[in-house]
Short mmCIF file of C-alpha atoms in Angstrom, two decimals:
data_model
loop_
_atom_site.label_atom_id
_atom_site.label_comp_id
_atom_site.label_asym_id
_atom_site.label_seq_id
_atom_site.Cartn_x
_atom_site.Cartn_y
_atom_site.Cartn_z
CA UNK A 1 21.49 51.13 -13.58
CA UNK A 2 23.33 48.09 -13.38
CA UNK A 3 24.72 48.47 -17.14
CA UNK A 4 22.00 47.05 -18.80
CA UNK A 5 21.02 48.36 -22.13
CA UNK A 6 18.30 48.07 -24.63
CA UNK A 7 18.16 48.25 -28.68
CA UNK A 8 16.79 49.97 -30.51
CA UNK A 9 15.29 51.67 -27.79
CA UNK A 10 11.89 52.90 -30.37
CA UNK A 11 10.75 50.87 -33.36
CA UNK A 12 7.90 50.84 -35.62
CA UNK A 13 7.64 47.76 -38.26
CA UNK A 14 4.22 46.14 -39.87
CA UNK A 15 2.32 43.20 -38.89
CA UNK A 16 4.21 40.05 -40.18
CA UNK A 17 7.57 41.70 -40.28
CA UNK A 18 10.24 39.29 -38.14
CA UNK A 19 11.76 41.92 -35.14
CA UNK A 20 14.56 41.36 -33.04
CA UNK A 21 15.40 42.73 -29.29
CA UNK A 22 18.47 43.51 -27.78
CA UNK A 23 19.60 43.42 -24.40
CA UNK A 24 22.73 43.32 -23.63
CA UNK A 25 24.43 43.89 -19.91
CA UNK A 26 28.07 44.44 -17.88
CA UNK A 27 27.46 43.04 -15.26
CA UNK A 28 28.32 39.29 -15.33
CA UNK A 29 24.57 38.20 -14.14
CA UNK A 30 23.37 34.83 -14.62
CA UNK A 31 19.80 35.45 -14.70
CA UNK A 32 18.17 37.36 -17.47
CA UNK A 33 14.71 38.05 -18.19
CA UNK A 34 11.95 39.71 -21.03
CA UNK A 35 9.03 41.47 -19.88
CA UNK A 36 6.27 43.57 -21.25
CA UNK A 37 4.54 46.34 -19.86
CA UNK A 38 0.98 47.07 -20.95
CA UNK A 39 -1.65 49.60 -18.76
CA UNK A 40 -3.04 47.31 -16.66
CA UNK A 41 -1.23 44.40 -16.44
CA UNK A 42 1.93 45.75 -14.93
CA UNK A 43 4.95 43.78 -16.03
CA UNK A 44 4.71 40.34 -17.59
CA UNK A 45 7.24 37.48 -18.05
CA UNK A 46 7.63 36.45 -21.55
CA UNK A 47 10.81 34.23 -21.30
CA UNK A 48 13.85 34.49 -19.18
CA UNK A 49 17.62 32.77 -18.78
CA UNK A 50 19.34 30.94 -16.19
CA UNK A 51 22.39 30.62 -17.97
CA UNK A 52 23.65 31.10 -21.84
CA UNK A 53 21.81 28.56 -23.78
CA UNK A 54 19.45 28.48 -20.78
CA UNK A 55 15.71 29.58 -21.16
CA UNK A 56 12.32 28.76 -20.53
CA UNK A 57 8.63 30.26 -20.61
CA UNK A 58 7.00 32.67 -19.00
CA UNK A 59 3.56 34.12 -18.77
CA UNK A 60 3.17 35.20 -21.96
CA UNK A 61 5.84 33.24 -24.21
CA UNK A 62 3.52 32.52 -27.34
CA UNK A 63 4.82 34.07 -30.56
CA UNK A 64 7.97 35.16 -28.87
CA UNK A 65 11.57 33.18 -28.66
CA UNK A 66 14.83 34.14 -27.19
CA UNK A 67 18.58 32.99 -27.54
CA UNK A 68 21.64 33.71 -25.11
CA UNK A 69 24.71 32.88 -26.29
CA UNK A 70 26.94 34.99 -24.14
CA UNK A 71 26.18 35.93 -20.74
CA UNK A 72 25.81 39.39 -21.80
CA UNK A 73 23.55 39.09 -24.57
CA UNK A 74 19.81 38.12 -24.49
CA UNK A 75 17.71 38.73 -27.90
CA UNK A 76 14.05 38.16 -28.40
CA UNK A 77 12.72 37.94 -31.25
CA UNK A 78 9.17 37.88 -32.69
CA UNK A 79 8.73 35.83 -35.55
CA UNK A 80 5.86 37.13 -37.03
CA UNK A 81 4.85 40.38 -34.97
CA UNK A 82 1.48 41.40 -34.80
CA UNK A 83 -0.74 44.33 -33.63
CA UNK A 84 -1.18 42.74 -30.11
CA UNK A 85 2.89 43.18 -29.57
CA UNK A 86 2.84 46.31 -29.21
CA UNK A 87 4.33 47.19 -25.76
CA UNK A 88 7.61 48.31 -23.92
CA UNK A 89 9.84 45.33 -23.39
CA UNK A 90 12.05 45.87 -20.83
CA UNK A 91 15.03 43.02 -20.23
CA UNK A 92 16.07 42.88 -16.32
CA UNK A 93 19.09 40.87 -14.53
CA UNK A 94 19.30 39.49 -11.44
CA UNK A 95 23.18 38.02 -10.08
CA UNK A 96 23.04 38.11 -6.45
CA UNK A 97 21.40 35.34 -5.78
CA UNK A 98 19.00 38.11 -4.06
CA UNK A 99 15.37 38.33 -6.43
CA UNK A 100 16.93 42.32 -6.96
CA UNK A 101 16.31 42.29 -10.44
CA UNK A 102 18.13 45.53 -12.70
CA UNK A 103 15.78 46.87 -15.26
CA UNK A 104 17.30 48.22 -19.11
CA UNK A 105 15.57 51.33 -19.83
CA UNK A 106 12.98 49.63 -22.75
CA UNK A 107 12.19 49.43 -26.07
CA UNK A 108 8.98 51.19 -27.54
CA UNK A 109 7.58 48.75 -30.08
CA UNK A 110 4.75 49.15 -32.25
CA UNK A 111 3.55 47.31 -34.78
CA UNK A 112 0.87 48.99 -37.17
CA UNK B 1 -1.43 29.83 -10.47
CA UNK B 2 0.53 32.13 -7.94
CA UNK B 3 -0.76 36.13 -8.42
CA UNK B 4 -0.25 38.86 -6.52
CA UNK B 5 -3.01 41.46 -6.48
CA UNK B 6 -2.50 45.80 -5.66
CA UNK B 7 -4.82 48.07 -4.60
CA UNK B 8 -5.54 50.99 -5.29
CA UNK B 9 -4.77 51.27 -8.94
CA UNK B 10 -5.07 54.73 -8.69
CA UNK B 11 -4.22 56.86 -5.70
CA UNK B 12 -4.46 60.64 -5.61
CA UNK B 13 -3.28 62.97 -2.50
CA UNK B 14 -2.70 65.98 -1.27
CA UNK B 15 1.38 66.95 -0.89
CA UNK B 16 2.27 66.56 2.74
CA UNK B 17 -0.14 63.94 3.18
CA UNK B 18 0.36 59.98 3.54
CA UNK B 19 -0.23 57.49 0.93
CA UNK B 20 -0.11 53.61 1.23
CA UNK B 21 -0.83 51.06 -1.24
CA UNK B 22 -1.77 47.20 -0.39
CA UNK B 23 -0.62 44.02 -2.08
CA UNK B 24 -1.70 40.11 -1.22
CA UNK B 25 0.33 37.29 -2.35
CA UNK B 26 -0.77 33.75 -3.07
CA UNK B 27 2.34 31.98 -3.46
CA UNK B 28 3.21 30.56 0.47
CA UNK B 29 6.81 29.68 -0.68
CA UNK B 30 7.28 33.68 -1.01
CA UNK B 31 10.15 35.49 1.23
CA UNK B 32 10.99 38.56 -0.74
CA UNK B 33 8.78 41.55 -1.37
CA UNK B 34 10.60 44.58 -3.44
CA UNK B 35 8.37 47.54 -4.25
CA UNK B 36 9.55 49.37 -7.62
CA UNK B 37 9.53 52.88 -8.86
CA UNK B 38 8.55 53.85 -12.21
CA UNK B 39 8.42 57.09 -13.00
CA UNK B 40 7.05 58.35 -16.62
CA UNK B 41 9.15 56.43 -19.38
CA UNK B 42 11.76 55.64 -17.16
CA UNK B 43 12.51 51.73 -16.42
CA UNK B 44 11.27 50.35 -13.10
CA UNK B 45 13.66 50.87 -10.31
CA UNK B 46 13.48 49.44 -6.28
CA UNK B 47 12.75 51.71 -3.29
CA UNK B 48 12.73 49.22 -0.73
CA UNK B 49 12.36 45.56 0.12
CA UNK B 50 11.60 43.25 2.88
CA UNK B 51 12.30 39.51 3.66
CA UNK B 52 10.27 36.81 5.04
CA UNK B 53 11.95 37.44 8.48
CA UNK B 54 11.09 40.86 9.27
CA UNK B 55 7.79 42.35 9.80
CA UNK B 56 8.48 46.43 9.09
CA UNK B 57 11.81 48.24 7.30
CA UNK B 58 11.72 51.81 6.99
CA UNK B 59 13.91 54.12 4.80
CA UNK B 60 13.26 57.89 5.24
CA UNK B 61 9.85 58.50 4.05
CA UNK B 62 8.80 55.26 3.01
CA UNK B 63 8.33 51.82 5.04
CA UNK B 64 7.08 48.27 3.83
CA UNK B 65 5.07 46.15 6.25
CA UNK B 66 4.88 42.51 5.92
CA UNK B 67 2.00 40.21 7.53
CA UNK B 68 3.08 36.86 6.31
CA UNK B 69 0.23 34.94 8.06
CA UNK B 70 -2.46 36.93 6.47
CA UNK B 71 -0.13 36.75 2.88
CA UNK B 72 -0.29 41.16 2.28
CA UNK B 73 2.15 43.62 2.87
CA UNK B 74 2.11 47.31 1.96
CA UNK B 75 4.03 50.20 1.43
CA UNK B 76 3.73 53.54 3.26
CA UNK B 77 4.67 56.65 2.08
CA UNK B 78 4.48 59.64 4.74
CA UNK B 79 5.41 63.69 3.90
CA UNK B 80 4.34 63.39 0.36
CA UNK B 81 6.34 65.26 -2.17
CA UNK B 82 5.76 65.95 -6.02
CA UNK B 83 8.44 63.77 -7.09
CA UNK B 84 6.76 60.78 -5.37
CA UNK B 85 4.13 60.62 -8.77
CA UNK B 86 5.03 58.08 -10.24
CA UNK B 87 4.15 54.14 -10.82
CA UNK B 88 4.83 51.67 -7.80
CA UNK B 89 5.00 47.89 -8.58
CA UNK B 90 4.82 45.50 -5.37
CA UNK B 91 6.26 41.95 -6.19
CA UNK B 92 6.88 38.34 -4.70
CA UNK B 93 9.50 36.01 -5.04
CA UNK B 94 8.00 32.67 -6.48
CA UNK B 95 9.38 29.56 -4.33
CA UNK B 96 12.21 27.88 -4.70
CA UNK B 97 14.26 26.65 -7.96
CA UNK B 98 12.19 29.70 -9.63
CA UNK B 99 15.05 30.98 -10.98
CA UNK B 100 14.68 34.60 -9.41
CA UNK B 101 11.46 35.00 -10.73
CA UNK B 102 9.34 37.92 -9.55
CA UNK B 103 5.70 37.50 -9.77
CA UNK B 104 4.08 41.60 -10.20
CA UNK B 105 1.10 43.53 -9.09
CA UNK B 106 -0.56 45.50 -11.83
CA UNK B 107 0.89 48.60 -10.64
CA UNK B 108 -0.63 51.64 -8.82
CA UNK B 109 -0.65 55.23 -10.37
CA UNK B 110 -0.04 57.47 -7.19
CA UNK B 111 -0.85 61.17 -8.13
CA UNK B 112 0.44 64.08 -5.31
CA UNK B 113 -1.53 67.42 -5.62
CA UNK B 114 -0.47 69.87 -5.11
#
C-alpha cells in the first residue's frame, strides 16, 4: 500500500467547525494529491502537490486548502466545513514518473 | 474540459460468466489508462494498465483493450468469481506538464451472482 496513511481515518464535526486532514506517506513521492469520493461521481481532484510548498487546484478546490511542508506530509483543511463535505477523502502519491498513483485508505467525514 | 465517461454503472452477472465495462476519453494528449479496484471501504487499488503503444495486455483473468483512434478502451473480465464484486474505476492520464494527474470515470458497480 505504498505507506500512505490517513488521519483520523472517521470524523464527525458540525457545520462551521474548521477540520483538518492528514496524509502522510514513506515513500519519498513527489506528487501528492486530495480526492473525494461521492456515489456517482467517482473520485474527484480537490487539490494536489508537485513538490513541498507546491500546489494547485483541482476540480473541486472551493472551500478547501492544503499545505506541504515536508515531502511526507500533505494536510487539507476545510475552513468552514459544511453539510456538502461530507465524503471519503482519500490522499494518493504518485513518484515514478509513471501516472501509478498509491491510494491511503480514507477518511470518513461527516459534517451534520 | 477533458472527461472520461464508463458504462455500465451497474453490471450484474452470473459467476463463471464474462463481464466487460467501456470507458471513452476526450483528452487526445492521453497515453496511460489504469483500471482500479475498489472493493467495499477499502481504498482504490490498480489491476492493470495499458500505454498508448499497445493495443491489448492481459493478466490472468482480466485484459484491457485500447482503441486510441476511436478514444475508448475497456476492461474484460472472463471466469467470474465472487471476489471480483467490487467497484472498478477506468482513468486517463491528462497531457503533458499535468503533473500525474488522472482524470476518472464515475465508477462501475460490478455484482457476480451467484
Amino acid at each position: 500500500d505504498a505507506g500512505i496513511t490517513q488521519s483520523p481515518r472517521h470524523k464527525v464535526t458540525e457545520t462551521g467547525t474548521p477540520v483538518t486532514l492528514r496524509c502522510h506517506q514513506t515513500e519519498n513521492h513527489r506528487y501528492m494529491y486530495w480526492y473525494r469520493q461521492d456515489p456517482g461521481h467517482g473520485l474527484r481532484l480537490i487539490h494536489y502537490s508537485y513538490g513541498v510548498k507546491d500546489t494547485d487546484k483541482g476540480e473541486v478546490s472551493d472551500g478547501y486548502s492544503v499545505s506541504r511542508s515536508k515531502t511526507e506530509d500533505f494536510l487539507l483543511t476545510l475552513e468552514s466545513a459544511t453539510s456538502s463535505q461530507t465524503s471519503v477523502y482519500f490522499c494518493a502519491t504518485e513518484g515514478r514518473g509513471t501516472y501509478e498513483q498509491y491510494f491511503g485508505p480514507g477518511t470518513r467525514l461527516t459534517v451534520t | 474540459g477533458e472527461n472520461v465517461e464508463q458504462h455500465p454503472s451497474t453490471l450484474s452477472v452470473q459467476e463463471g460468466d464474462s463481464a466487460v465495462i467501456k470507458c471513452t476519453y476526450s483528452d487526445s494528449a492521453s497515453n496511460y489508462f489504469p483500471w482500479y479496484k475498489q472493493e467495499l471501504g477499502k481504498r482504490p487499488q490498480l489491476i492493470i494498465d495499458i500505454r498508448s503503444n499497445v493495443g491489448e495486455k492481459k493478466d490472468q483473468r482480466i485484459a484491457v483493450t485500447l482503441n486510441k483512434t476511436a478514444k475508448h478502451f475497456s476492461l474484460h473480465i472472463t471466469e467470474t468469481q465472487p471476489e471480483d464484486s467490487a467497484v472498478y474505476f477506468c482513468a486517463a492520464s491528462r497531457g503533458m506538464d499535468s503533473n500525474y494527474q488522472l482524470i476518472w470515470g464515475a465508477g462501475t458497480k460490478l455484482i457476480i451472482k451467484p
